[in-house]
Amino acid sequence: MFTGIIQAVGKIREPEKLGDGVRLTIATPPEFHLENTKVGDSIAVNGACMTVIKVEGSSFQIDVSAESLSKTANLSTFGECNLEKAMRLGDTVDGHLVSGHVDGIGQVESMEPASESYRLVILAPMKLSQYLAYKGSVTVNGVSLTINSVEDTPVGARISINLIPHTLEATTLKHLKAQDFVNLEIDTLARYIERMLAVRNASGDSLF
């Protein structure tokens, strides 16, 4: 599990073909403290939970399967990436509970200044529409964010998000522009609510 609070921005280097997948080397800044990271640990890379297969100096390697590549964006090319290590017992949850399992790929419609902040508008795929709510949580490229508005369209849900200066400075979201693709993960609580309602409607019983 993760919190959606980005700990560092790394750089994807040396993508290496690995069957239908890819092996990535990710360079990290000193504050990411890789000396405490070991093979088998989980690190969220742009919101996707990945397993560390090698640690060397200030970089680590991960293998990204063909399945993961087909379900995510921005995991197989050079460039910056958002990094977060898995939570440990006793850690605070400053964002929200994030699984690191990308639910869908959204597309940026606009990224425009709004006073001292920026307003990010994303079109989420139709299958995620029912899980996105005003003032609810969503993870964008691994970053825990609050939804400011939701508009249902024939092709999906258009969500707007306010990005404060700190978020822009501490993550790769500052580089987003129209037409870019982003990894989206819905709030875990929404999954349980959907399941509870489905079972209740099927059985006719109520917990209340």
Short mmCIF file of C-alpha atoms in Angstrom, two decimals:
data_model
loop_
_atom_site.label_atom_id
_atom_site.label_comp_id
_atom_site.label_asym_id
_atom_site.label_seq_id
_atom_site.Cartn_x
_atom_site.Cartn_y
_atom_site.Cartn_z
CA MET A 1 0.00 0.00 0.00
CA PHE A 2 0.98 3.60 -0.64
CA THR A 3 -0.34 7.05 0.28
CA GLY A 4 -0.02 9.01 -2.96
CA ILE A 5 2.48 11.40 -1.39
CA ILE A 6 5.44 11.49 -3.77
CA GLN A 7 8.79 11.10 -2.02
CA ALA A 8 11.05 11.92 -4.96
CA VAL A 9 11.21 12.40 -8.71
CA GLY A 10 13.44 9.85 -10.42
CA LYS A 11 14.62 9.48 -13.99
CA ILE A 12 13.99 6.42 -16.15
CA ARG A 13 17.19 5.45 -17.95
CA GLU A 14 18.33 2.60 -20.21
CA PRO A 15 15.05 0.86 -21.11
CA GLU A 16 16.05 -2.70 -22.00
CA LYS A 17 13.82 -5.02 -24.01
CA LEU A 18 12.82 -8.05 -21.95
CA GLY A 19 10.65 -10.40 -23.99
CA ASP A 20 7.38 -8.54 -24.50
CA GLY A 21 8.13 -6.36 -21.50
CA VAL A 22 10.96 -4.04 -20.49
CA ARG A 23 13.61 -3.73 -17.78
CA LEU A 24 14.04 -0.21 -16.48
CA THR A 25 16.88 1.44 -14.60
CA ILE A 26 15.67 4.37 -12.50
CA ALA A 27 18.09 6.95 -11.12
CA THR A 28 17.05 8.58 -7.85
CA PRO A 29 18.03 11.72 -5.92
CA PRO A 30 19.83 11.42 -2.53
CA GLU A 31 16.68 12.11 -0.49
CA PHE A 32 15.11 8.85 -1.70
CA HIS A 33 17.56 6.89 0.51
CA LEU A 34 18.09 3.74 -1.52
CA GLU A 35 20.51 2.41 1.10
CA ASN A 36 17.44 1.12 2.95
CA THR A 37 15.95 -0.52 -0.15
CA LYS A 38 16.47 -4.20 -0.94
CA VAL A 39 15.57 -6.62 -3.71
CA GLY A 40 11.88 -7.55 -3.43
CA ASP A 41 10.74 -4.22 -2.03
CA SER A 42 7.81 -2.42 -3.66
CA ILE A 43 8.10 1.04 -5.14
CA ALA A 44 5.32 2.90 -6.94
CA VAL A 45 6.59 4.31 -10.25
CA ASN A 46 4.15 6.85 -11.71
CA GLY A 47 1.49 5.19 -9.60
CA ALA A 48 2.21 1.58 -10.62
CA CYS A 49 3.48 -0.79 -7.92
CA MET A 50 6.73 -2.40 -9.08
CA THR A 51 9.14 -4.89 -7.49
CA VAL A 52 12.79 -3.94 -7.11
CA ILE A 53 15.07 -6.53 -8.75
CA LYS A 54 18.40 -4.75 -8.26
CA VAL A 55 19.82 -1.84 -6.28
CA GLU A 56 23.09 -0.25 -7.29
CA GLY A 57 24.28 3.05 -5.87
CA SER A 58 21.63 5.69 -6.45
CA SER A 59 19.60 3.66 -8.95
CA PHE A 60 17.36 0.61 -8.94
CA GLN A 61 15.93 -1.72 -11.57
CA ILE A 62 12.43 -3.05 -12.18
CA ASP A 63 10.94 -5.44 -14.72
CA VAL A 64 7.70 -4.24 -16.33
CA SER A 65 5.63 -7.01 -17.91
CA ALA A 66 3.74 -6.71 -21.18
CA GLU A 67 0.50 -6.76 -19.17
CA SER A 68 1.65 -3.80 -17.05
CA LEU A 69 2.74 -1.90 -20.15
CA SER A 70 -0.68 -2.42 -21.73
CA LYS A 71 -2.49 -1.10 -18.66
CA THR A 72 -0.30 1.94 -17.90
CA ALA A 73 1.25 5.01 -19.48
CA ASN A 74 4.75 6.50 -19.27
CA LEU A 75 6.57 3.41 -18.01
CA SER A 76 8.73 2.44 -20.96
CA THR A 77 10.48 5.61 -22.11
CA PHE A 78 13.19 7.96 -20.88
CA GLY A 79 12.05 10.74 -18.57
CA GLU A 80 11.11 11.76 -15.07
CA CYS A 81 8.83 9.63 -12.90
CA ASN A 82 7.11 9.97 -9.53
CA LEU A 83 8.44 7.63 -6.84
CA GLU A 84 7.00 6.41 -3.55
CA LYS A 85 8.14 3.53 -1.35
CA ALA A 86 5.53 1.21 0.14
CA MET A 87 4.03 2.21 3.48
CA ARG A 88 5.35 0.74 6.70
CA LEU A 89 3.39 0.19 9.89
CA GLY A 90 3.33 3.43 11.83
CA ASP A 91 3.58 5.70 8.76
CA THR A 92 1.09 8.55 8.51
CA VAL A 93 -1.42 8.60 5.66
CA ASP A 94 -1.18 12.19 4.46
CA GLY A 95 -2.81 11.44 1.11
CA HIS A 96 -5.19 8.46 0.92
CA LEU A 97 -4.80 4.68 0.76
CA VAL A 98 -3.39 3.77 -2.64
CA SER A 99 -2.83 0.21 -3.88
CA GLY A 100 -0.48 0.97 -6.77
CA HIS A 101 -2.76 -0.90 -9.19
CA VAL A 102 -3.59 1.37 -12.11
CA ASP A 103 -7.31 1.20 -12.94
CA GLY A 104 -7.23 3.05 -16.23
CA ILE A 105 -5.50 5.58 -18.44
CA GLY A 106 -6.86 9.11 -18.64
CA GLN A 107 -6.05 11.86 -21.11
CA VAL A 108 -5.24 15.44 -20.21
CA GLU A 109 -7.63 17.93 -21.81
CA SER A 110 -6.06 21.07 -20.38
CA MET A 111 -3.49 22.34 -17.88
CA GLU A 112 -3.95 26.04 -17.26
CA PRO A 113 -2.98 28.64 -14.60
CA ALA A 114 -5.65 29.39 -12.00
CA SER A 115 -4.49 32.22 -9.73
CA GLU A 116 -1.36 30.90 -7.95
CA SER A 117 -2.21 27.30 -8.82
CA TYR A 118 -3.00 25.28 -11.96
CA ARG A 119 -6.27 23.69 -13.04
CA LEU A 120 -5.82 20.22 -14.50
CA VAL A 121 -8.67 18.70 -16.52
CA ILE A 122 -8.57 14.98 -17.34
CA LEU A 123 -10.96 12.79 -19.30
CA ALA A 124 -11.20 9.49 -17.44
CA PRO A 125 -12.41 6.33 -19.23
CA MET A 126 -16.09 5.41 -18.97
CA LYS A 127 -15.39 2.35 -16.78
CA LEU A 128 -14.09 4.63 -14.00
CA SER A 129 -16.86 7.23 -14.15
CA GLN A 130 -18.99 5.76 -11.36
CA TYR A 131 -16.04 5.83 -8.93
CA LEU A 132 -15.20 9.52 -9.36
CA ALA A 133 -16.97 12.01 -7.12
CA TYR A 134 -16.85 15.69 -6.18
CA LYS A 135 -14.34 16.12 -3.32
CA GLY A 136 -13.38 12.47 -3.65
CA SER A 137 -9.83 11.19 -4.05
CA VAL A 138 -8.08 10.04 -7.21
CA THR A 139 -4.48 9.11 -7.92
CA VAL A 140 -2.87 10.65 -11.00
CA ASN A 141 0.55 9.26 -11.93
CA GLY A 142 0.92 8.21 -8.31
CA VAL A 143 -0.13 11.54 -6.79
CA SER A 144 -3.04 11.67 -4.34
CA LEU A 145 -5.38 14.47 -5.44
CA THR A 146 -8.83 15.84 -4.64
CA ILE A 147 -11.44 16.13 -7.39
CA ASN A 148 -12.93 19.62 -7.70
CA SER A 149 -15.63 18.77 -10.23
CA VAL A 150 -16.98 15.84 -12.24
CA GLU A 151 -18.84 16.05 -15.54
CA ASP A 152 -20.22 12.92 -17.16
CA THR A 153 -19.84 12.76 -20.93
CA PRO A 154 -20.73 10.09 -23.53
CA VAL A 155 -17.12 8.88 -23.53
CA GLY A 156 -16.16 9.14 -19.86
CA ALA A 157 -15.92 11.46 -16.87
CA ARG A 158 -14.27 14.86 -17.17
CA ILE A 159 -12.64 15.70 -13.83
CA SER A 160 -10.95 18.93 -12.79
CA ILE A 161 -8.24 19.12 -10.15
CA ASN A 162 -6.50 22.07 -8.52
CA LEU A 163 -2.70 21.70 -8.33
CA ILE A 164 -1.05 23.86 -5.69
CA PRO A 165 2.54 25.12 -6.17
CA HIS A 166 3.99 22.53 -3.77
CA THR A 167 2.46 19.64 -5.72
CA LEU A 168 3.82 21.05 -8.96
CA GLU A 169 7.29 21.48 -7.49
CA ALA A 170 7.45 18.03 -5.87
CA THR A 171 6.07 15.91 -8.74
CA THR A 172 6.19 15.48 -12.51
CA LEU A 173 2.65 16.86 -12.89
CA LYS A 174 4.11 20.26 -13.78
CA HIS A 175 5.11 18.83 -17.16
CA LEU A 176 1.59 17.75 -18.15
CA LYS A 177 -0.01 19.22 -21.25
CA ALA A 178 -3.09 18.61 -23.37
CA GLN A 179 -3.23 15.15 -25.01
CA ASP A 180 -0.82 13.57 -22.49
CA PHE A 181 -1.86 10.23 -21.00
CA VAL A 182 -1.85 9.64 -17.24
CA ASN A 183 -2.24 6.65 -14.92
CA LEU A 184 -5.40 6.75 -12.81
CA GLU A 185 -6.32 4.81 -9.69
CA ILE A 186 -9.70 5.18 -8.02
CA ASP A 187 -10.19 5.44 -4.26
CA THR A 188 -10.04 1.99 -2.67
CA LEU A 189 -13.13 2.79 -0.59
CA ALA A 190 -15.17 3.09 -3.79
CA ARG A 191 -14.41 -0.55 -4.62
CA TYR A 192 -15.83 -1.76 -1.31
CA ILE A 193 -18.92 0.44 -1.58
CA GLU A 194 -19.65 -0.92 -5.07
CA ARG A 195 -19.26 -4.51 -3.84
CA MET A 196 -21.49 -3.93 -0.80
CA LEU A 197 -24.23 -2.38 -2.93
CA ALA A 198 -24.03 -5.15 -5.54
CA VAL A 199 -24.38 -7.90 -2.92
CA ARG A 200 -27.18 -6.09 -1.11
CA ASN A 201 -29.14 -5.47 -4.30
CA ALA A 202 -28.71 -9.10 -5.38
CA SER A 203 -29.86 -10.53 -2.04
CA GLY A 204 -32.41 -7.93 -1.08
CA ASP A 205 -30.86 -7.71 2.39
CA SER A 206 -29.62 -4.60 4.11
CA LEU A 207 -26.93 -4.03 6.69
CA PHE A 208 -28.92 -1.18 8.21
#
